[in-house]
């Protein structure tokens, strides 16, 4: 009796991967070495074949040929901001789904505003090949420094500065519009929103989509209070809203984590959700399911977006002259019990 086994890693060659993927050896080589000139469908087939066969690139040999570190940095905001926020775990999952099959390392850098310049030094000295940058602020010098140095960088979200830089984002305006349309369709009339930080494109875009859609539907502009994408910030913002407008009956909260902080405040004030106040969040993260009641929310496909960030930075590692790109994903409304 013969037993079929998955080839061991030391016996898996580019030819084996090519046969499983149904492509040429040259195509597999281009994918493994991060070349840009590969059709996206073929690239995904090769990535699946690498995962299925257990192929492990010879990193030492590849580094000698490419003179690369085989390491991509994911630069996150301060550690205090990311603890407990499911968004960042989803980003890591999406990025590693692309890097791991290629034998590339993900380096997590949790840096503050004063230490980001170290990333430029690490790139110049060959310790990193490229950077995926999360959550920049309007005066952040790092994107400009990376561009000026012709170093590979991709942003998660549109840049707060006018720099021409590759980014991957969800259509923030369309997401805010979906929330407005849904609350309008429920017959609500007293609208408010807890925004994200308004010095960031995501906060601005979600607000603009929500407000402009409401006014286009004949409603007055919503009551606005600014949040910070944190659970505690959502609770504090809801306290302010209820103090200013106790009769509100519809709230768009620009992140699920803020909504998770806001819903208990509504309950403490005797407001039932959704009977008295309909609530729509944004993200469709694990926080939406942890809410009571489960949160109706605007979904952004974070894992898919993060995987695309990884592909975009690898394209720029392979060819620094590739022009900047903007890859925009579309949001969808996920209906649950809060609205």
mmCIF file of C-alpha atoms in Angstrom:
data_model
loop_
_atom_site.group_PDB
_atom_site.id
_atom_site.type_symbol
_atom_site.label_atom_id
_atom_site.label_comp_id
_atom_site.label_asym_id
_atom_site.label_seq_id
_atom_site.Cartn_x
_atom_site.Cartn_y
_atom_site.Cartn_z
ATOM 1 C CA UNK A 1 0.000 0.000 0.000
ATOM 2 C CA UNK A 2 1.400 3.364 -0.985
ATOM 3 C CA UNK A 3 0.923 6.449 1.169
ATOM 4 C CA UNK A 4 0.714 9.911 -0.391
ATOM 5 C CA UNK A 5 2.633 12.478 1.587
ATOM 6 C CA UNK A 6 3.170 16.192 1.320
ATOM 7 C CA UNK A 7 6.815 16.705 0.259
ATOM 8 C CA UNK A 8 9.146 17.669 3.056
ATOM 9 C CA UNK A 9 10.439 21.251 2.941
ATOM 10 C CA UNK A 10 13.980 20.232 1.916
ATOM 11 C CA UNK A 11 12.634 18.357 -1.129
ATOM 12 C CA UNK A 12 10.248 21.028 -2.332
ATOM 13 C CA UNK A 13 11.730 22.936 -5.247
ATOM 14 C CA UNK A 14 10.548 25.758 -7.449
ATOM 15 C CA UNK A 15 9.634 23.106 -10.011
ATOM 16 C CA UNK A 16 7.307 21.387 -7.517
ATOM 17 C CA UNK A 17 5.627 24.680 -6.660
ATOM 18 C CA UNK A 18 5.290 25.479 -10.373
ATOM 19 C CA UNK A 19 3.649 22.122 -11.069
ATOM 20 C CA UNK A 20 1.134 22.533 -8.214
ATOM 21 C CA UNK A 21 0.340 26.111 -9.251
ATOM 22 C CA UNK A 22 0.124 25.246 -12.951
ATOM 23 C CA UNK A 23 2.616 27.940 -13.937
ATOM 24 C CA UNK A 24 6.203 28.101 -15.145
ATOM 25 C CA UNK A 25 9.242 27.912 -12.883
ATOM 26 C CA UNK A 26 10.140 31.451 -13.981
ATOM 27 C CA UNK A 27 6.777 32.734 -12.716
ATOM 28 C CA UNK A 28 7.318 31.091 -9.327
ATOM 29 C CA UNK A 29 10.787 32.636 -9.161
ATOM 30 C CA UNK A 30 9.413 36.103 -9.897
ATOM 31 C CA UNK A 31 6.802 35.764 -7.137
ATOM 32 C CA UNK A 32 9.299 34.438 -4.590
ATOM 33 C CA UNK A 33 11.699 37.302 -5.359
ATOM 34 C CA UNK A 34 8.984 39.953 -5.198
ATOM 35 C CA UNK A 35 9.037 40.947 -8.849
ATOM 36 C CA UNK A 36 6.272 43.276 -9.979
ATOM 37 C CA UNK A 37 5.672 41.759 -13.412
ATOM 38 C CA UNK A 38 3.326 38.955 -12.344
ATOM 39 C CA UNK A 39 -0.403 38.782 -13.069
ATOM 40 C CA UNK A 40 -2.375 38.989 -9.823
ATOM 41 C CA UNK A 41 -4.227 35.730 -10.490
ATOM 42 C CA UNK A 42 -0.959 33.909 -11.125
ATOM 43 C CA UNK A 43 0.589 35.456 -8.025
ATOM 44 C CA UNK A 44 -2.254 34.175 -5.849
ATOM 45 C CA UNK A 45 -1.990 30.697 -7.414
ATOM 46 C CA UNK A 46 1.726 30.597 -6.609
ATOM 47 C CA UNK A 47 1.135 31.807 -3.040
ATOM 48 C CA UNK A 48 -1.427 29.035 -2.533
ATOM 49 C CA UNK A 49 0.957 26.443 -3.979
ATOM 50 C CA UNK A 50 3.766 27.622 -1.688
ATOM 51 C CA UNK A 51 1.469 27.200 1.299
ATOM 52 C CA UNK A 52 0.224 23.780 0.149
ATOM 53 C CA UNK A 53 3.662 22.336 -0.583
ATOM 54 C CA UNK A 54 5.481 23.818 2.381
ATOM 55 C CA UNK A 55 8.119 25.365 0.130
ATOM 56 C CA UNK A 56 10.740 27.333 2.050
ATOM 57 C CA UNK A 57 12.879 29.784 0.071
ATOM 58 C CA UNK A 58 16.622 29.612 0.582
ATOM 59 C CA UNK A 59 16.852 32.960 2.327
ATOM 60 C CA UNK A 60 20.636 33.008 2.559
ATOM 61 C CA UNK A 61 21.068 32.362 -1.146
ATOM 62 C CA UNK A 62 18.345 34.815 -2.068
ATOM 63 C CA UNK A 63 19.858 37.537 0.107
ATOM 64 C CA UNK A 64 23.227 37.104 -1.610
ATOM 65 C CA UNK A 65 21.551 37.593 -4.995
ATOM 66 C CA UNK A 66 19.083 40.348 -4.093
ATOM 67 C CA UNK A 67 21.125 42.083 -1.347
ATOM 68 C CA UNK A 68 17.968 42.366 0.702
ATOM 69 C CA UNK A 69 17.186 41.796 4.353
ATOM 70 C CA UNK A 70 14.011 39.792 3.594
ATOM 71 C CA UNK A 71 12.272 41.866 6.264
ATOM 72 C CA UNK A 72 9.316 44.249 6.027
ATOM 73 C CA UNK A 73 8.484 46.620 8.881
ATOM 74 C CA UNK A 74 4.947 47.273 10.047
ATOM 75 C CA UNK A 75 5.156 50.610 11.852
ATOM 76 C CA UNK A 76 2.392 50.979 14.420
ATOM 77 C CA UNK A 77 1.474 53.867 16.711
ATOM 78 C CA UNK A 78 2.368 53.887 20.395
ATOM 79 C CA UNK A 79 1.816 50.586 22.210
ATOM 80 C CA UNK A 80 -0.811 52.167 24.479
ATOM 81 C CA UNK A 81 -2.968 52.852 21.447
ATOM 82 C CA UNK A 82 -2.877 49.363 19.937
ATOM 83 C CA UNK A 83 -3.484 47.233 23.003
ATOM 84 C CA UNK A 84 -7.078 46.051 22.876
ATOM 85 C CA UNK A 85 -7.786 47.399 19.390
ATOM 86 C CA UNK A 86 -8.752 44.495 17.092
ATOM 87 C CA UNK A 87 -7.890 46.517 13.978
ATOM 88 C CA UNK A 88 -4.154 45.996 14.407
ATOM 89 C CA UNK A 89 -4.369 42.243 14.866
ATOM 90 C CA UNK A 90 -6.335 42.033 11.618
ATOM 91 C CA UNK A 91 -3.655 44.066 9.838
ATOM 92 C CA UNK A 92 -0.911 41.727 11.065
ATOM 93 C CA UNK A 93 -2.934 38.711 9.913
ATOM 94 C CA UNK A 94 -3.409 40.133 6.433
ATOM 95 C CA UNK A 95 0.233 41.158 5.995
ATOM 96 C CA UNK A 96 1.631 37.838 7.166
ATOM 97 C CA UNK A 97 -0.701 35.928 4.833
ATOM 98 C CA UNK A 98 1.449 37.333 1.998
ATOM 99 C CA UNK A 99 4.888 37.474 3.636
ATOM 100 C CA UNK A 100 4.959 34.084 5.343
ATOM 101 C CA UNK A 101 4.576 31.930 2.212
ATOM 102 C CA UNK A 102 7.488 33.853 0.667
ATOM 103 C CA UNK A 103 9.734 33.282 3.665
ATOM 104 C CA UNK A 104 9.836 36.989 4.503
ATOM 105 C CA UNK A 105 9.991 38.387 8.021
ATOM 106 C CA UNK A 106 7.547 40.886 9.482
ATOM 107 C CA UNK A 107 9.144 43.320 11.924
ATOM 108 C CA UNK A 108 6.690 45.090 14.235
ATOM 109 C CA UNK A 109 7.804 48.559 15.279
ATOM 110 C CA UNK A 110 5.644 50.320 17.856
ATOM 111 C CA UNK A 111 7.011 53.817 17.752
ATOM 112 C CA UNK A 112 6.058 57.260 18.934
ATOM 113 C CA UNK A 113 6.305 60.469 16.947
ATOM 114 C CA UNK A 114 9.840 61.175 18.158
ATOM 115 C CA UNK A 115 11.388 57.829 17.192
ATOM 116 C CA UNK A 116 10.048 57.114 13.704
ATOM 117 C CA UNK A 117 13.164 58.528 12.043
ATOM 118 C CA UNK A 118 14.965 55.342 13.138
ATOM 119 C CA UNK A 119 12.951 53.516 10.479
ATOM 120 C CA UNK A 120 14.686 55.556 7.749
ATOM 121 C CA UNK A 121 18.089 54.633 9.182
ATOM 122 C CA UNK A 122 17.198 50.930 9.304
ATOM 123 C CA UNK A 123 16.139 51.020 5.649
ATOM 124 C CA UNK A 124 19.221 52.910 4.493
ATOM 125 C CA UNK A 125 21.495 50.490 6.315
ATOM 126 C CA UNK A 126 19.815 47.446 4.806
ATOM 127 C CA UNK A 127 18.180 46.100 7.961
ATOM 128 C CA UNK A 128 14.732 46.453 6.361
ATOM 129 C CA UNK A 129 13.524 46.224 2.765
ATOM 130 C CA UNK A 130 10.320 48.229 3.034
ATOM 131 C CA UNK A 131 7.756 49.746 5.374
ATOM 132 C CA UNK A 132 4.012 49.549 5.847
ATOM 133 C CA UNK A 133 3.050 52.608 7.843
ATOM 134 C CA UNK A 134 -0.100 52.687 9.985
ATOM 135 C CA UNK A 135 -1.913 55.814 11.134
ATOM 136 C CA UNK A 136 0.183 58.826 10.251
ATOM 137 C CA UNK A 137 -0.723 62.307 11.462
ATOM 138 C CA UNK A 138 -0.794 65.527 9.473
ATOM 139 C CA UNK A 139 2.697 66.727 10.476
ATOM 140 C CA UNK A 140 4.334 63.287 10.440
ATOM 141 C CA UNK A 141 7.714 63.695 8.655
ATOM 142 C CA UNK A 142 8.270 59.974 8.086
ATOM 143 C CA UNK A 143 6.332 59.481 4.800
ATOM 144 C CA UNK A 144 8.139 62.430 3.245
ATOM 145 C CA UNK A 145 11.528 61.238 4.502
ATOM 146 C CA UNK A 146 10.948 57.785 3.040
ATOM 147 C CA UNK A 147 9.868 59.223 -0.303
ATOM 148 C CA UNK A 148 12.803 61.618 -0.438
ATOM 149 C CA UNK A 149 15.171 58.730 0.212
ATOM 150 C CA UNK A 150 13.467 56.609 -2.479
ATOM 151 C CA UNK A 151 12.716 53.937 0.092
ATOM 152 C CA UNK A 152 9.751 51.541 -0.382
ATOM 153 C CA UNK A 153 6.764 52.585 1.708
ATOM 154 C CA UNK A 154 3.019 51.943 1.644
ATOM 155 C CA UNK A 155 0.474 53.656 3.854
ATOM 156 C CA UNK A 156 -2.585 52.134 5.469
ATOM 157 C CA UNK A 157 -5.048 54.831 4.481
ATOM 158 C CA UNK A 158 -4.707 58.052 2.567
ATOM 159 C CA UNK A 159 -1.858 60.288 3.646
ATOM 160 C CA UNK A 160 -2.686 63.264 5.835
ATOM 161 C CA UNK A 161 -0.097 65.216 3.823
ATOM 162 C CA UNK A 162 -0.181 65.952 0.082
ATOM 163 C CA UNK A 163 2.769 63.629 -0.607
ATOM 164 C CA UNK A 164 2.415 61.328 -3.635
ATOM 165 C CA UNK A 165 2.722 58.009 -1.859
ATOM 166 C CA UNK A 166 1.189 54.573 -2.369
ATOM 167 C CA UNK A 167 -1.703 53.794 -0.055
ATOM 168 C CA UNK A 168 -4.438 51.218 0.459
ATOM 169 C CA UNK A 169 -7.733 52.336 1.942
ATOM 170 C CA UNK A 170 -11.446 51.736 2.151
ATOM 171 C CA UNK A 171 -13.765 54.328 0.615
ATOM 172 C CA UNK A 172 -14.305 56.232 3.857
ATOM 173 C CA UNK A 173 -16.857 58.641 2.388
ATOM 174 C CA UNK A 174 -18.938 55.788 0.994
ATOM 175 C CA UNK A 175 -18.846 54.105 4.410
ATOM 176 C CA UNK A 176 -20.250 57.181 6.134
ATOM 177 C CA UNK A 177 -22.900 57.440 3.430
ATOM 178 C CA UNK A 178 -23.998 53.831 4.039
ATOM 179 C CA UNK A 179 -24.546 54.620 7.723
ATOM 180 C CA UNK A 180 -26.604 57.729 6.898
ATOM 181 C CA UNK A 181 -28.746 55.919 4.343
ATOM 182 C CA UNK A 182 -29.491 53.099 6.758
ATOM 183 C CA UNK A 183 -30.469 55.374 9.650
ATOM 184 C CA UNK A 184 -32.605 57.481 7.315
ATOM 185 C CA UNK A 185 -34.384 54.362 6.044
ATOM 186 C CA UNK A 186 -35.265 53.486 9.662
ATOM 187 C CA UNK A 187 -37.194 56.766 9.891
ATOM 188 C CA UNK A 188 -34.882 58.369 12.434
ATOM 189 C CA UNK A 189 -34.742 62.144 12.711
ATOM 190 C CA UNK A 190 -32.389 63.163 15.541
ATOM 191 C CA UNK A 191 -28.952 62.398 14.072
ATOM 192 C CA UNK A 192 -25.552 62.595 15.755
ATOM 193 C CA UNK A 193 -22.105 61.195 15.102
ATOM 194 C CA UNK A 194 -19.020 60.382 17.115
ATOM 195 C CA UNK A 195 -16.202 60.938 14.651
ATOM 196 C CA UNK A 196 -12.675 59.660 14.558
ATOM 197 C CA UNK A 197 -9.838 62.176 14.970
ATOM 198 C CA UNK A 198 -10.591 64.992 12.551
ATOM 199 C CA UNK A 199 -6.924 65.641 11.789
ATOM 200 C CA UNK A 200 -6.834 62.238 10.058
ATOM 201 C CA UNK A 201 -8.291 61.451 6.602
ATOM 202 C CA UNK A 202 -10.303 58.494 7.951
ATOM 203 C CA UNK A 203 -12.058 60.657 10.517
ATOM 204 C CA UNK A 204 -12.741 63.382 7.980
ATOM 205 C CA UNK A 205 -13.945 61.012 5.272
ATOM 206 C CA UNK A 206 -16.415 59.118 7.461
ATOM 207 C CA UNK A 207 -17.832 62.385 8.784
ATOM 208 C CA UNK A 208 -18.149 63.938 5.336
ATOM 209 C CA UNK A 209 -19.923 60.913 3.912
ATOM 210 C CA UNK A 210 -22.377 60.782 6.810
ATOM 211 C CA UNK A 211 -23.102 64.517 7.002
ATOM 212 C CA UNK A 212 -23.344 65.160 3.255
ATOM 213 C CA UNK A 213 -25.636 62.197 2.695
ATOM 214 C CA UNK A 214 -27.971 63.295 5.485
ATOM 215 C CA UNK A 215 -28.232 66.844 4.178
ATOM 216 C CA UNK A 216 -28.791 65.473 0.686
ATOM 217 C CA UNK A 217 -31.728 63.496 2.082
ATOM 218 C CA UNK A 218 -33.247 66.679 3.524
ATOM 219 C CA UNK A 219 -32.036 66.422 7.118
ATOM 220 C CA UNK A 220 -30.201 69.139 9.035
ATOM 221 C CA UNK A 221 -26.499 68.474 9.696
ATOM 222 C CA UNK A 222 -25.937 65.975 12.524
ATOM 223 C CA UNK A 223 -24.647 66.878 15.941
ATOM 224 C CA UNK A 224 -20.899 66.174 15.895
ATOM 225 C CA UNK A 225 -18.517 65.266 18.669
ATOM 226 C CA UNK A 226 -14.946 64.101 18.108
ATOM 227 C CA UNK A 227 -13.608 60.786 19.375
ATOM 228 C CA UNK A 228 -10.238 59.075 19.278
ATOM 229 C CA UNK A 229 -11.037 55.519 18.039
ATOM 230 C CA UNK A 230 -10.732 54.147 21.609
ATOM 231 C CA UNK A 231 -13.337 52.479 23.826
ATOM 232 C CA UNK A 232 -12.927 55.087 26.567
ATOM 233 C CA UNK A 233 -13.116 57.892 24.005
ATOM 234 C CA UNK A 234 -16.407 56.528 22.687
ATOM 235 C CA UNK A 235 -17.910 56.486 26.154
ATOM 236 C CA UNK A 236 -16.837 60.054 26.917
ATOM 237 C CA UNK A 237 -18.128 61.280 23.541
ATOM 238 C CA UNK A 238 -21.533 59.668 24.118
ATOM 239 C CA UNK A 239 -21.779 61.400 27.495
ATOM 240 C CA UNK A 240 -21.213 64.726 25.712
ATOM 241 C CA UNK A 241 -23.817 63.958 23.060
ATOM 242 C CA UNK A 242 -26.496 63.058 25.578
ATOM 243 C CA UNK A 243 -25.746 66.181 27.611
ATOM 244 C CA UNK A 244 -26.160 68.367 24.517
ATOM 245 C CA UNK A 245 -29.051 66.541 22.817
ATOM 246 C CA UNK A 246 -30.898 64.131 25.099
ATOM 247 C CA UNK A 247 -33.534 63.527 22.390
ATOM 248 C CA UNK A 248 -31.236 62.071 19.741
ATOM 249 C CA UNK A 249 -32.450 58.819 18.217
ATOM 250 C CA UNK A 250 -29.692 57.854 15.722
ATOM 251 C CA UNK A 251 -25.909 57.787 16.143
ATOM 252 C CA UNK A 252 -23.166 56.883 13.703
ATOM 253 C CA UNK A 253 -20.033 55.973 15.661
ATOM 254 C CA UNK A 254 -16.919 55.961 13.488
ATOM 255 C CA UNK A 255 -15.361 52.801 14.992
ATOM 256 C CA UNK A 256 -16.724 49.646 16.603
ATOM 257 C CA UNK A 257 -14.366 50.089 19.547
ATOM 258 C CA UNK A 258 -15.834 53.522 20.301
ATOM 259 C CA UNK A 259 -19.322 52.051 19.953
ATOM 260 C CA UNK A 260 -18.415 49.381 22.497
ATOM 261 C CA UNK A 261 -17.661 52.200 24.941
ATOM 262 C CA UNK A 262 -20.737 54.241 23.987
ATOM 263 C CA UNK A 263 -23.467 51.602 24.316
ATOM 264 C CA UNK A 264 -23.129 51.169 28.121
ATOM 265 C CA UNK A 265 -23.460 54.945 28.469
ATOM 266 C CA UNK A 266 -26.773 54.846 26.603
ATOM 267 C CA UNK A 267 -27.993 52.085 28.923
ATOM 268 C CA UNK A 268 -26.978 54.045 32.038
ATOM 269 C CA UNK A 269 -29.051 56.949 30.755
ATOM 270 C CA UNK A 270 -32.060 54.707 30.257
ATOM 271 C CA UNK A 271 -31.869 54.743 26.448
ATOM 272 C CA UNK A 272 -32.689 51.422 24.776
ATOM 273 C CA UNK A 273 -30.836 50.299 21.653
ATOM 274 C CA UNK A 274 -32.266 50.181 19.028
ATOM 275 C CA UNK A 275 -35.763 51.124 20.291
ATOM 276 C CA UNK A 276 -34.814 54.608 21.530
ATOM 277 C CA UNK A 277 -31.469 55.121 19.781
ATOM 278 C CA UNK A 278 -30.282 53.322 16.643
ATOM 279 C CA UNK A 279 -26.507 52.898 16.526
ATOM 280 C CA UNK A 280 -24.257 52.121 13.541
ATOM 281 C CA UNK A 281 -20.519 51.512 13.928
ATOM 282 C CA UNK A 282 -17.604 51.184 11.530
ATOM 283 C CA UNK A 283 -15.060 48.368 10.948
ATOM 284 C CA UNK A 284 -16.975 45.100 11.511
ATOM 285 C CA UNK A 285 -14.334 43.995 13.995
ATOM 286 C CA UNK A 286 -14.623 41.583 16.909
ATOM 287 C CA UNK A 287 -15.730 44.574 19.002
ATOM 288 C CA UNK A 288 -18.968 44.713 16.974
ATOM 289 C CA UNK A 289 -19.880 41.194 18.080
ATOM 290 C CA UNK A 290 -18.876 41.942 21.676
ATOM 291 C CA UNK A 291 -21.373 44.813 21.853
ATOM 292 C CA UNK A 292 -24.751 44.421 23.543
ATOM 293 C CA UNK A 293 -26.763 44.317 21.372
ATOM 294 C CA UNK A 294 -24.528 43.119 18.496
ATOM 295 C CA UNK A 295 -23.583 46.121 16.415
ATOM 296 C CA UNK A 296 -24.832 47.053 12.973
ATOM 297 C CA UNK A 297 -21.690 48.348 11.334
ATOM 298 C CA UNK A 298 -19.926 49.347 8.129
ATOM 299 C CA UNK A 299 -17.438 46.656 7.180
ATOM 300 C CA UNK A 300 -13.977 47.429 5.858
ATOM 301 C CA UNK A 301 -12.128 44.292 4.679
ATOM 302 C CA UNK A 302 -9.045 44.888 6.817
ATOM 303 C CA UNK A 303 -7.340 41.537 6.176
ATOM 304 C CA UNK A 304 -7.709 41.911 2.401
ATOM 305 C CA UNK A 305 -6.508 45.514 2.572
ATOM 306 C CA UNK A 306 -3.469 44.536 4.650
ATOM 307 C CA UNK A 307 -2.573 41.748 2.226
ATOM 308 C CA UNK A 308 -2.702 44.286 -0.591
ATOM 309 C CA UNK A 309 -0.408 46.613 1.391
ATOM 310 C CA UNK A 310 2.120 43.786 1.604
ATOM 311 C CA UNK A 311 1.901 43.138 -2.153
ATOM 312 C CA UNK A 312 2.282 46.831 -2.916
ATOM 313 C CA UNK A 313 5.391 47.237 -0.758
ATOM 314 C CA UNK A 314 6.977 44.103 -2.252
ATOM 315 C CA UNK A 315 6.324 45.514 -5.725
ATOM 316 C CA UNK A 316 8.218 48.652 -4.741
ATOM 317 C CA UNK A 317 11.050 46.685 -3.168
ATOM 318 C CA UNK A 318 11.475 44.857 -6.476
ATOM 319 C CA UNK A 319 11.196 48.035 -8.573
ATOM 320 C CA UNK A 320 11.575 51.416 -6.821
ATOM 321 C CA UNK A 321 10.514 53.196 -10.023
ATOM 322 C CA UNK A 322 6.953 51.830 -9.953
ATOM 323 C CA UNK A 323 4.682 54.905 -9.782
ATOM 324 C CA UNK A 324 2.582 55.518 -6.660
ATOM 325 C CA UNK A 325 -0.820 53.842 -6.548
ATOM 326 C CA UNK A 326 -4.073 54.226 -4.626
ATOM 327 C CA UNK A 327 -5.955 50.976 -4.039
ATOM 328 C CA UNK A 328 -9.466 51.597 -2.715
ATOM 329 C CA UNK A 329 -11.732 48.871 -1.316
ATOM 330 C CA UNK A 330 -15.499 49.257 -1.058
ATOM 331 C CA UNK A 331 -17.330 49.067 2.301
ATOM 332 C CA UNK A 332 -20.555 47.179 2.949
ATOM 333 C CA UNK A 333 -23.199 47.530 5.657
ATOM 334 C CA UNK A 334 -23.479 44.553 8.020
ATOM 335 C CA UNK A 335 -26.918 44.514 9.626
ATOM 336 C CA UNK A 336 -27.213 43.261 13.208
ATOM 337 C CA UNK A 337 -29.395 44.285 16.161
ATOM 338 C CA UNK A 338 -28.336 47.838 17.089
ATOM 339 C CA UNK A 339 -30.011 49.552 14.113
#
